Amino acid sequence: MNKLFFGLGFFGFLWIGVFGNAIAQDSLYTKYGDLLLGKIEKITAEKIYFKTAYRSAAVDIKLSEVAKVSSPEGFLLNDIRNKNWRGQLILDSTHQDMVGIRMADSVYFFRQKDIYTLGKDQKKRFKDRFKLGIDLGFTRAKSENSLSLSAGMYSRYRTRRWDTNFDFQNYAAVIGPTVIGRSSFTYNLSYILPKEWFFNGRYLLFSTTEQNLDLRRNFSLSMGRYIVHRDDKVFSLSGGLVSNREQYFENPQIFKSVEGNLSTHLYGKFGENFDGMADWSFFPSLTEKGRIRNTLSLDLKYLFLNHFNIGIHYVLNTDSDPPLETENRDFILELKFGWTVHRR
């Protein structure tokens, strides 16, 4: 009898070892009658990415083409109010354009616009939240008639509550005896409050020969709100105060001022391979009557081969009444090629 139980037990462990992976697989049924077995890698507002054994890359399927999906693993849905919902995923044709989470005693369905993130209920690693990228490009500046090289680097670490990033951009060219250059370094730190309000601290170092500006130092504190806040779409408004310190070429005097700040930030993904960003900031001076500064930044990228992108970057700075007699406007237009360590 003991030998019989031992044999049955051994056979049971063998069965689990051989077929356990198949039993634990996710399954997806399309509206066309196809059945896929594998693993759900990612779900976005438009598609589900499904990894199968017979393909090295995940299959991307439109949500409108999915009839049913099931998974033995739990899912975590974070809504736009920063509330977590944990349970089994429900995605079927009876609730089109909606995602459901089956909890212990009830089922909740969410519209795509109400979802911030959705994925397997597992602890995120550092690399899932961290981005690092570099880019090289050709730049056309306001004062020059030829293209010159530029370089930049950016990094970001983002959680649901904290968002911190730095950005460095540098451009320089020699035209005859004249050196034309532009450099900027920006560090941002944001803390996101309930109901999508946030605090932001920002430190900026900026220099441009076009406006004869040797160094501008800005430190700002602001408060804002996300009008749209999802993993692939962001639109925010903010306002605050700025401490401005400026020093110009060939002049040892340091000019200090206090400014107000109104800003907008827009980010979005367009389809599978495009993303764009637009930032506008308005700085009315509180200590210098009539002085107003503006900064506009536009960025459009095409993503390919998971880690690479090519894009266009435009920046415009205006100053209605600088402390010294110099140019009121400075812009660059850049065509750039970039690489990021974060896989899209």
mmCIF file of C-alpha atoms in Angstrom:
data_model
loop_
_atom_site.group_PDB
_atom_site.id
_atom_site.type_symbol
_atom_site.label_atom_id
_atom_site.label_comp_id
_atom_site.label_asym_id
_atom_site.label_seq_id
_atom_site.Cartn_x
_atom_site.Cartn_y
_atom_site.Cartn_z
ATOM 1 C CA MET A 1 0.000 0.000 0.000
ATOM 2 C CA ASN A 2 2.823 2.430 0.871
ATOM 3 C CA LYS A 3 4.445 1.687 -2.459
ATOM 4 C CA LEU A 4 1.153 2.479 -4.196
ATOM 5 C CA PHE A 5 0.815 5.870 -2.440
ATOM 6 C CA PHE A 6 4.468 6.630 -3.137
ATOM 7 C CA GLY A 7 3.976 5.818 -6.810
ATOM 8 C CA LEU A 8 0.855 7.973 -7.077
ATOM 9 C CA GLY A 9 2.602 10.850 -5.299
ATOM 10 C CA PHE A 10 5.607 10.645 -7.576
ATOM 11 C CA PHE A 11 3.356 10.567 -10.638
ATOM 12 C CA GLY A 12 1.495 13.620 -9.341
ATOM 13 C CA PHE A 13 4.698 15.660 -8.898
ATOM 14 C CA LEU A 14 5.853 14.568 -12.347
ATOM 15 C CA TRP A 15 2.532 15.676 -13.858
ATOM 16 C CA ILE A 16 2.790 19.104 -12.237
ATOM 17 C CA GLY A 17 6.397 19.516 -13.320
ATOM 18 C CA VAL A 18 5.680 18.622 -16.955
ATOM 19 C CA PHE A 19 2.279 20.229 -17.440
ATOM 20 C CA GLY A 20 2.292 22.947 -14.785
ATOM 21 C CA ASN A 21 3.422 25.630 -17.207
ATOM 22 C CA ALA A 22 0.611 24.804 -19.598
ATOM 23 C CA ILE A 23 -1.973 24.867 -16.819
ATOM 24 C CA ALA A 24 -0.765 28.257 -15.574
ATOM 25 C CA GLN A 25 -0.931 29.913 -19.006
ATOM 26 C CA ASP A 26 -3.166 32.831 -19.894
ATOM 27 C CA SER A 27 -5.717 32.280 -22.655
ATOM 28 C CA LEU A 28 -7.150 34.727 -25.172
ATOM 29 C CA TYR A 29 -10.062 34.243 -27.558
ATOM 30 C CA THR A 30 -10.494 36.602 -30.502
ATOM 31 C CA LYS A 31 -13.803 37.483 -32.168
ATOM 32 C CA TYR A 32 -12.658 35.419 -35.141
ATOM 33 C CA GLY A 33 -12.506 32.171 -33.155
ATOM 34 C CA ASP A 34 -8.731 32.081 -32.571
ATOM 35 C CA LEU A 35 -7.362 30.766 -29.266
ATOM 36 C CA LEU A 36 -3.969 31.887 -27.991
ATOM 37 C CA LEU A 37 -2.151 30.385 -25.008
ATOM 38 C CA GLY A 38 0.748 32.159 -23.342
ATOM 39 C CA LYS A 39 1.292 35.197 -21.136
ATOM 40 C CA ILE A 40 -0.208 38.676 -21.072
ATOM 41 C CA GLU A 41 2.742 41.077 -21.203
ATOM 42 C CA LYS A 42 0.992 44.437 -21.253
ATOM 43 C CA ILE A 43 -2.393 46.064 -21.710
ATOM 44 C CA THR A 44 -2.835 49.616 -23.034
ATOM 45 C CA ALA A 45 -5.890 51.704 -23.852
ATOM 46 C CA GLU A 46 -5.928 50.248 -27.350
ATOM 47 C CA LYS A 47 -4.141 46.887 -27.380
ATOM 48 C CA ILE A 48 -3.214 43.792 -25.438
ATOM 49 C CA TYR A 49 0.276 42.335 -25.879
ATOM 50 C CA PHE A 50 0.245 38.558 -25.688
ATOM 51 C CA LYS A 51 3.439 36.433 -25.586
ATOM 52 C CA THR A 52 3.218 32.950 -27.106
ATOM 53 C CA ALA A 53 5.721 30.094 -27.252
ATOM 54 C CA TYR A 54 6.071 30.205 -31.019
ATOM 55 C CA ARG A 55 7.052 33.893 -31.356
ATOM 56 C CA SER A 56 9.983 35.814 -29.910
ATOM 57 C CA ALA A 57 7.991 39.043 -29.769
ATOM 58 C CA ALA A 58 4.572 39.555 -28.229
ATOM 59 C CA VAL A 59 1.507 39.588 -30.484
ATOM 60 C CA ASP A 60 -0.361 42.900 -30.284
ATOM 61 C CA ILE A 61 -4.134 42.585 -30.601
ATOM 62 C CA LYS A 62 -6.669 45.405 -30.580
ATOM 63 C CA LEU A 63 -9.009 45.299 -27.598
ATOM 64 C CA SER A 64 -11.957 45.630 -29.964
ATOM 65 C CA GLU A 65 -10.954 42.259 -31.497
ATOM 66 C CA VAL A 66 -10.811 40.379 -28.167
ATOM 67 C CA ALA A 67 -13.802 38.180 -27.306
ATOM 68 C CA LYS A 68 -12.525 36.871 -23.969
ATOM 69 C CA VAL A 69 -9.347 36.649 -21.933
ATOM 70 C CA SER A 70 -8.590 34.737 -18.760
ATOM 71 C CA SER A 71 -5.551 34.408 -16.515
ATOM 72 C CA PRO A 72 -4.835 32.375 -13.366
ATOM 73 C CA GLU A 73 -2.768 35.300 -12.054
ATOM 74 C CA GLY A 74 -4.095 38.384 -10.322
ATOM 75 C CA PHE A 75 -4.142 41.841 -11.901
ATOM 76 C CA LEU A 76 -3.698 45.313 -10.459
ATOM 77 C CA LEU A 77 -5.701 48.221 -11.873
ATOM 78 C CA ASN A 78 -4.855 51.729 -10.701
ATOM 79 C CA ASP A 79 -7.525 54.297 -11.572
ATOM 80 C CA ILE A 80 -7.125 58.014 -12.187
ATOM 81 C CA ARG A 81 -7.986 58.700 -8.527
ATOM 82 C CA ASN A 82 -4.983 56.602 -7.505
ATOM 83 C CA LYS A 83 -7.087 53.790 -6.068
ATOM 84 C CA ASN A 84 -5.898 50.199 -6.512
ATOM 85 C CA TRP A 85 -8.209 47.349 -7.546
ATOM 86 C CA ARG A 86 -6.855 43.804 -7.296
ATOM 87 C CA GLY A 87 -8.413 40.646 -8.700
ATOM 88 C CA GLN A 88 -9.014 38.579 -11.806
ATOM 89 C CA LEU A 89 -9.087 40.340 -15.176
ATOM 90 C CA ILE A 90 -12.337 40.370 -17.152
ATOM 91 C CA LEU A 91 -12.138 41.391 -20.791
ATOM 92 C CA ASP A 92 -14.921 40.193 -23.072
ATOM 93 C CA SER A 93 -17.211 41.327 -25.873
ATOM 94 C CA THR A 94 -20.231 41.800 -23.571
ATOM 95 C CA HIS A 95 -18.539 44.849 -22.005
ATOM 96 C CA GLN A 96 -16.973 46.436 -25.064
ATOM 97 C CA ASP A 97 -14.322 49.115 -24.457
ATOM 98 C CA MET A 98 -14.367 48.348 -20.714
ATOM 99 C CA VAL A 99 -12.042 46.425 -18.421
ATOM 100 C CA GLY A 100 -13.338 44.465 -15.463
ATOM 101 C CA ILE A 101 -11.717 43.340 -12.212
ATOM 102 C CA ARG A 102 -13.340 40.456 -10.330
ATOM 103 C CA MET A 103 -12.700 40.842 -6.611
ATOM 104 C CA ALA A 104 -13.666 38.481 -3.802
ATOM 105 C CA ASP A 105 -17.295 39.581 -3.592
ATOM 106 C CA SER A 106 -17.981 41.789 -6.610
ATOM 107 C CA VAL A 107 -17.006 42.803 -10.145
ATOM 108 C CA TYR A 108 -16.092 46.351 -11.179
ATOM 109 C CA PHE A 109 -15.848 47.635 -14.746
ATOM 110 C CA PHE A 110 -13.805 50.654 -15.830
ATOM 111 C CA ARG A 111 -13.773 52.779 -18.937
ATOM 112 C CA GLN A 112 -10.381 53.135 -20.577
ATOM 113 C CA LYS A 113 -10.229 56.865 -19.809
ATOM 114 C CA ASP A 114 -10.599 56.093 -16.083
ATOM 115 C CA ILE A 115 -7.584 53.737 -15.975
ATOM 116 C CA TYR A 116 -4.111 55.009 -15.103
ATOM 117 C CA THR A 117 -2.247 51.675 -15.342
ATOM 118 C CA LEU A 118 -3.180 48.020 -15.669
ATOM 119 C CA GLY A 119 -0.926 44.974 -15.352
ATOM 120 C CA LYS A 120 -0.051 41.816 -13.472
ATOM 121 C CA ASP A 121 -0.231 42.200 -9.699
ATOM 122 C CA GLN A 122 3.470 41.982 -9.022
ATOM 123 C CA LYS A 123 6.073 44.209 -7.456
ATOM 124 C CA LYS A 124 7.664 46.611 -9.914
ATOM 125 C CA ARG A 125 11.420 46.550 -10.246
ATOM 126 C CA PHE A 126 13.659 49.609 -10.365
ATOM 127 C CA LYS A 127 14.137 49.300 -14.127
ATOM 128 C CA ASP A 128 10.361 49.331 -14.656
ATOM 129 C CA ARG A 129 10.193 52.854 -13.226
ATOM 130 C CA PHE A 130 13.518 54.245 -14.485
ATOM 131 C CA LYS A 131 14.272 55.796 -17.868
ATOM 132 C CA LEU A 132 17.612 56.992 -19.213
ATOM 133 C CA GLY A 133 18.220 58.305 -22.687
ATOM 134 C CA ILE A 134 20.775 60.112 -24.831
ATOM 135 C CA ASP A 135 20.394 61.850 -28.154
ATOM 136 C CA LEU A 136 22.509 63.445 -30.859
ATOM 137 C CA GLY A 137 21.207 65.806 -33.489
ATOM 138 C CA PHE A 138 21.590 68.548 -36.027
ATOM 139 C CA THR A 139 20.469 71.992 -34.852
ATOM 140 C CA ARG A 140 19.415 75.158 -36.614
ATOM 141 C CA ALA A 141 19.687 78.181 -34.298
ATOM 142 C CA LYS A 142 18.229 81.664 -34.784
ATOM 143 C CA SER A 143 21.556 83.384 -35.378
ATOM 144 C CA GLU A 144 23.254 80.919 -37.687
ATOM 145 C CA ASN A 145 22.847 79.854 -41.301
ATOM 146 C CA SER A 146 24.116 76.274 -41.061
ATOM 147 C CA LEU A 147 23.386 73.050 -39.215
ATOM 148 C CA SER A 148 25.546 72.109 -36.225
ATOM 149 C CA LEU A 149 25.722 69.179 -33.837
ATOM 150 C CA SER A 150 23.916 69.039 -30.526
ATOM 151 C CA ALA A 151 23.820 66.509 -27.684
ATOM 152 C CA GLY A 152 21.545 65.783 -24.759
ATOM 153 C CA MET A 153 20.786 63.417 -21.904
ATOM 154 C CA TYR A 154 17.708 62.855 -19.770
ATOM 155 C CA SER A 155 16.684 60.599 -16.921
ATOM 156 C CA ARG A 156 13.410 59.938 -15.098
ATOM 157 C CA TYR A 157 12.211 57.887 -12.146
ATOM 158 C CA ARG A 158 8.469 57.731 -11.708
ATOM 159 C CA THR A 159 6.122 56.110 -9.212
ATOM 160 C CA ARG A 160 2.452 56.778 -8.683
ATOM 161 C CA ARG A 161 3.274 59.358 -5.988
ATOM 162 C CA TRP A 162 6.725 60.651 -6.956
ATOM 163 C CA ASP A 163 8.031 61.895 -10.280
ATOM 164 C CA THR A 164 11.628 63.086 -10.595
ATOM 165 C CA ASN A 165 13.666 63.825 -13.712
ATOM 166 C CA PHE A 166 16.607 65.778 -15.060
ATOM 167 C CA ASP A 167 17.286 66.975 -18.578
ATOM 168 C CA PHE A 168 20.537 68.294 -20.070
ATOM 169 C CA GLN A 169 20.811 69.809 -23.555
ATOM 170 C CA ASN A 170 23.839 71.397 -25.174
ATOM 171 C CA TYR A 171 24.443 72.988 -28.559
ATOM 172 C CA ALA A 172 27.529 74.821 -29.808
ATOM 173 C CA ALA A 173 28.971 76.033 -33.092
ATOM 174 C CA VAL A 174 31.885 78.188 -34.274
ATOM 175 C CA ILE A 175 31.072 80.670 -37.042
ATOM 176 C CA GLY A 176 34.194 82.546 -38.006
ATOM 177 C CA PRO A 177 35.506 84.246 -34.847
ATOM 178 C CA THR A 178 32.154 83.876 -33.065
ATOM 179 C CA VAL A 179 31.122 81.019 -30.792
ATOM 180 C CA ILE A 180 27.383 80.352 -30.753
ATOM 181 C CA GLY A 181 26.093 78.171 -27.928
ATOM 182 C CA ARG A 182 23.134 77.189 -25.815
ATOM 183 C CA SER A 183 23.028 74.965 -22.714
ATOM 184 C CA SER A 184 20.325 74.010 -20.241
ATOM 185 C CA PHE A 185 20.081 71.779 -17.199
ATOM 186 C CA THR A 186 16.718 71.152 -15.518
ATOM 187 C CA TYR A 187 15.814 69.110 -12.452
ATOM 188 C CA ASN A 188 12.182 68.494 -11.460
ATOM 189 C CA LEU A 189 10.672 66.825 -8.403
ATOM 190 C CA SER A 190 6.915 66.348 -8.040
ATOM 191 C CA TYR A 191 4.750 64.804 -5.347
ATOM 192 C CA ILE A 192 1.260 63.755 -6.430
ATOM 193 C CA LEU A 193 -1.582 64.312 -3.974
ATOM 194 C CA PRO A 194 -5.048 62.684 -3.942
ATOM 195 C CA LYS A 195 -7.472 63.782 -6.671
ATOM 196 C CA GLU A 196 -4.501 64.429 -9.006
ATOM 197 C CA TRP A 197 -3.173 67.612 -7.373
ATOM 198 C CA PHE A 198 0.612 67.883 -7.141
ATOM 199 C CA PHE A 199 3.474 69.951 -5.717
ATOM 200 C CA ASN A 200 6.498 70.649 -7.926
ATOM 201 C CA GLY A 201 10.006 71.941 -7.261
ATOM 202 C CA ARG A 202 12.212 72.908 -10.193
ATOM 203 C CA TYR A 203 15.841 74.001 -10.567
ATOM 204 C CA LEU A 204 17.114 75.410 -13.865
ATOM 205 C CA LEU A 205 20.533 76.455 -15.181
ATOM 206 C CA PHE A 206 20.401 78.127 -18.580
ATOM 207 C CA SER A 207 22.899 79.891 -20.857
ATOM 208 C CA THR A 208 22.580 81.254 -24.395
ATOM 209 C CA THR A 209 24.868 83.469 -26.449
ATOM 210 C CA GLU A 210 21.910 84.587 -28.566
ATOM 211 C CA GLN A 211 20.524 86.628 -25.659
ATOM 212 C CA ASN A 212 24.009 87.393 -24.251
ATOM 213 C CA LEU A 213 23.036 85.387 -21.165
ATOM 214 C CA ASP A 214 26.002 83.888 -19.340
ATOM 215 C CA LEU A 215 23.936 82.082 -16.704
ATOM 216 C CA ARG A 216 20.342 82.122 -15.522
ATOM 217 C CA ARG A 217 19.466 80.315 -12.293
ATOM 218 C CA ASN A 218 15.835 79.613 -11.539
ATOM 219 C CA PHE A 219 14.320 77.961 -8.511
ATOM 220 C CA SER A 220 10.559 77.563 -8.552
ATOM 221 C CA LEU A 221 7.844 76.097 -6.352
ATOM 222 C CA SER A 222 4.411 75.498 -7.786
ATOM 223 C CA MET A 223 1.172 73.627 -7.300
ATOM 224 C CA GLY A 224 -0.892 72.124 -10.070
ATOM 225 C CA ARG A 225 -3.461 69.584 -11.109
ATOM 226 C CA TYR A 226 -3.580 66.823 -13.688
ATOM 227 C CA ILE A 227 -6.586 67.291 -15.948
ATOM 228 C CA VAL A 228 -5.696 64.027 -17.698
ATOM 229 C CA HIS A 229 -3.362 61.578 -15.955
ATOM 230 C CA ARG A 230 -2.808 58.154 -17.463
ATOM 231 C CA ASP A 231 0.238 56.111 -18.311
ATOM 232 C CA ASP A 232 0.123 57.129 -21.983
ATOM 233 C CA LYS A 233 -1.593 60.563 -21.795
ATOM 234 C CA VAL A 234 -0.894 63.537 -19.510
ATOM 235 C CA PHE A 235 -2.255 67.077 -19.407
ATOM 236 C CA SER A 236 -1.542 69.329 -16.425
ATOM 237 C CA LEU A 237 -1.820 72.971 -15.337
ATOM 238 C CA SER A 238 0.289 74.578 -12.582
ATOM 239 C CA GLY A 239 1.192 77.905 -11.065
ATOM 240 C CA GLY A 240 3.692 79.226 -8.526
ATOM 241 C CA LEU A 241 6.620 81.526 -7.776
ATOM 242 C CA VAL A 242 10.118 81.711 -9.280
ATOM 243 C CA SER A 243 13.370 83.105 -7.894
ATOM 244 C CA ASN A 244 15.327 84.376 -10.890
ATOM 245 C CA ARG A 245 19.075 85.193 -10.862
ATOM 246 C CA GLU A 246 20.823 86.316 -14.078
ATOM 247 C CA GLN A 247 24.335 87.229 -15.160
ATOM 248 C CA TYR A 248 25.209 88.448 -18.647
ATOM 249 C CA PHE A 249 28.398 88.257 -20.720
ATOM 250 C CA GLU A 250 30.829 91.161 -20.314
ATOM 251 C CA ASN A 251 28.914 92.482 -17.314
ATOM 252 C CA PRO A 252 29.791 91.467 -13.734
ATOM 253 C CA GLN A 253 26.493 92.672 -12.285
ATOM 254 C CA ILE A 254 24.018 90.047 -11.033
ATOM 255 C CA PHE A 255 20.340 90.776 -11.639
ATOM 256 C CA LYS A 256 17.769 89.278 -9.286
ATOM 257 C CA SER A 257 14.000 89.188 -9.563
ATOM 258 C CA VAL A 258 10.879 87.343 -8.427
ATOM 259 C CA GLU A 259 8.446 86.052 -11.011
ATOM 260 C CA GLY A 260 5.095 84.372 -11.163
ATOM 261 C CA ASN A 261 4.778 81.156 -13.143
ATOM 262 C CA LEU A 262 1.901 79.634 -15.111
ATOM 263 C CA SER A 263 2.676 76.381 -16.934
ATOM 264 C CA THR A 264 1.000 73.706 -19.015
ATOM 265 C CA HIS A 265 2.338 70.239 -19.830
ATOM 266 C CA LEU A 266 0.931 67.928 -22.504
ATOM 267 C CA TYR A 267 2.187 64.437 -23.326
ATOM 268 C CA GLY A 268 0.611 61.722 -25.422
ATOM 269 C CA LYS A 269 1.234 58.589 -27.442
ATOM 270 C CA PHE A 270 -0.193 58.463 -30.952
ATOM 271 C CA GLY A 271 -0.707 54.928 -32.096
ATOM 272 C CA GLU A 272 2.085 52.456 -31.515
ATOM 273 C CA ASN A 273 5.188 54.367 -32.572
ATOM 274 C CA PHE A 274 4.690 58.099 -32.070
ATOM 275 C CA ASP A 275 4.740 60.194 -28.936
ATOM 276 C CA GLY A 276 4.736 63.938 -28.508
ATOM 277 C CA MET A 277 5.192 66.544 -25.791
ATOM 278 C CA ALA A 278 4.400 70.252 -25.496
ATOM 279 C CA ASP A 279 5.412 72.539 -22.596
ATOM 280 C CA TRP A 280 4.611 76.212 -22.230
ATOM 281 C CA SER A 281 5.611 78.459 -19.319
ATOM 282 C CA PHE A 282 4.673 82.102 -18.748
ATOM 283 C CA PHE A 283 6.749 84.223 -16.312
ATOM 284 C CA PRO A 284 5.351 87.663 -15.429
ATOM 285 C CA SER A 285 7.852 89.532 -13.251
ATOM 286 C CA LEU A 286 6.635 90.667 -9.834
ATOM 287 C CA THR A 287 9.602 92.963 -9.146
ATOM 288 C CA GLU A 288 10.337 94.381 -12.641
ATOM 289 C CA LYS A 289 7.389 96.252 -14.047
ATOM 290 C CA GLY A 290 6.344 95.190 -17.538
ATOM 291 C CA ARG A 291 8.803 92.307 -17.929
ATOM 292 C CA ILE A 292 7.376 89.001 -19.168
ATOM 293 C CA ARG A 293 9.275 85.868 -20.191
ATOM 294 C CA ASN A 294 7.908 82.925 -22.180
ATOM 295 C CA THR A 295 9.282 79.456 -22.877
ATOM 296 C CA LEU A 296 7.779 77.056 -25.418
ATOM 297 C CA SER A 297 9.086 73.529 -26.041
ATOM 298 C CA LEU A 298 7.728 71.057 -28.607
ATOM 299 C CA ASP A 299 8.933 67.492 -29.108
ATOM 300 C CA LEU A 300 7.803 64.765 -31.530
ATOM 301 C CA LYS A 301 9.380 61.292 -31.675
ATOM 302 C CA TYR A 302 9.072 58.194 -33.829
ATOM 303 C CA LEU A 303 9.975 55.026 -31.890
ATOM 304 C CA PHE A 304 11.513 51.954 -33.530
ATOM 305 C CA LEU A 305 13.445 48.808 -32.615
ATOM 306 C CA ASN A 306 12.281 49.061 -28.969
ATOM 307 C CA HIS A 307 15.103 51.334 -27.776
ATOM 308 C CA PHE A 308 15.617 53.902 -30.567
ATOM 309 C CA ASN A 309 13.842 57.037 -31.732
ATOM 310 C CA ILE A 310 14.160 59.831 -34.242
ATOM 311 C CA GLY A 311 12.463 63.149 -33.690
ATOM 312 C CA ILE A 312 12.099 66.899 -34.012
ATOM 313 C CA HIS A 313 12.639 69.303 -31.111
ATOM 314 C CA TYR A 314 11.783 73.018 -31.078
ATOM 315 C CA VAL A 315 12.442 75.531 -28.271
ATOM 316 C CA LEU A 316 11.522 79.232 -28.174
ATOM 317 C CA ASN A 317 12.495 81.726 -25.430
ATOM 318 C CA THR A 318 11.259 85.321 -25.351
ATOM 319 C CA ASP A 319 11.950 88.179 -22.939
ATOM 320 C CA SER A 320 9.949 91.412 -23.287
ATOM 321 C CA ASP A 321 12.379 93.590 -21.288
ATOM 322 C CA PRO A 322 15.780 92.055 -20.418
ATOM 323 C CA PRO A 323 17.956 93.967 -17.889
ATOM 324 C CA LEU A 324 20.549 94.721 -20.601
ATOM 325 C CA GLU A 325 20.129 95.676 -24.223
ATOM 326 C CA THR A 326 20.189 92.337 -26.021
ATOM 327 C CA GLU A 327 18.061 90.052 -28.185
ATOM 328 C CA ASN A 328 14.484 89.507 -27.027
ATOM 329 C CA ARG A 329 14.141 86.126 -28.699
ATOM 330 C CA ASP A 330 16.090 82.878 -28.939
ATOM 331 C CA PHE A 331 15.082 79.628 -30.643
ATOM 332 C CA ILE A 332 16.519 76.341 -31.888
ATOM 333 C CA LEU A 333 15.120 73.673 -34.211
ATOM 334 C CA GLU A 334 16.713 70.250 -33.804
ATOM 335 C CA LEU A 335 16.508 67.000 -35.749
ATOM 336 C CA LYS A 336 17.767 64.302 -33.396
ATOM 337 C CA PHE A 337 18.431 60.590 -33.097
ATOM 338 C CA GLY A 338 18.114 59.008 -29.662
ATOM 339 C CA TRP A 339 18.481 55.833 -27.634
ATOM 340 C CA THR A 340 16.850 54.919 -24.327
ATOM 341 C CA VAL A 341 17.649 52.144 -21.895
ATOM 342 C CA HIS A 342 13.937 51.723 -21.169
ATOM 343 C CA ARG A 343 12.322 49.222 -23.531
ATOM 344 C CA ARG A 344 9.053 50.524 -24.938
#
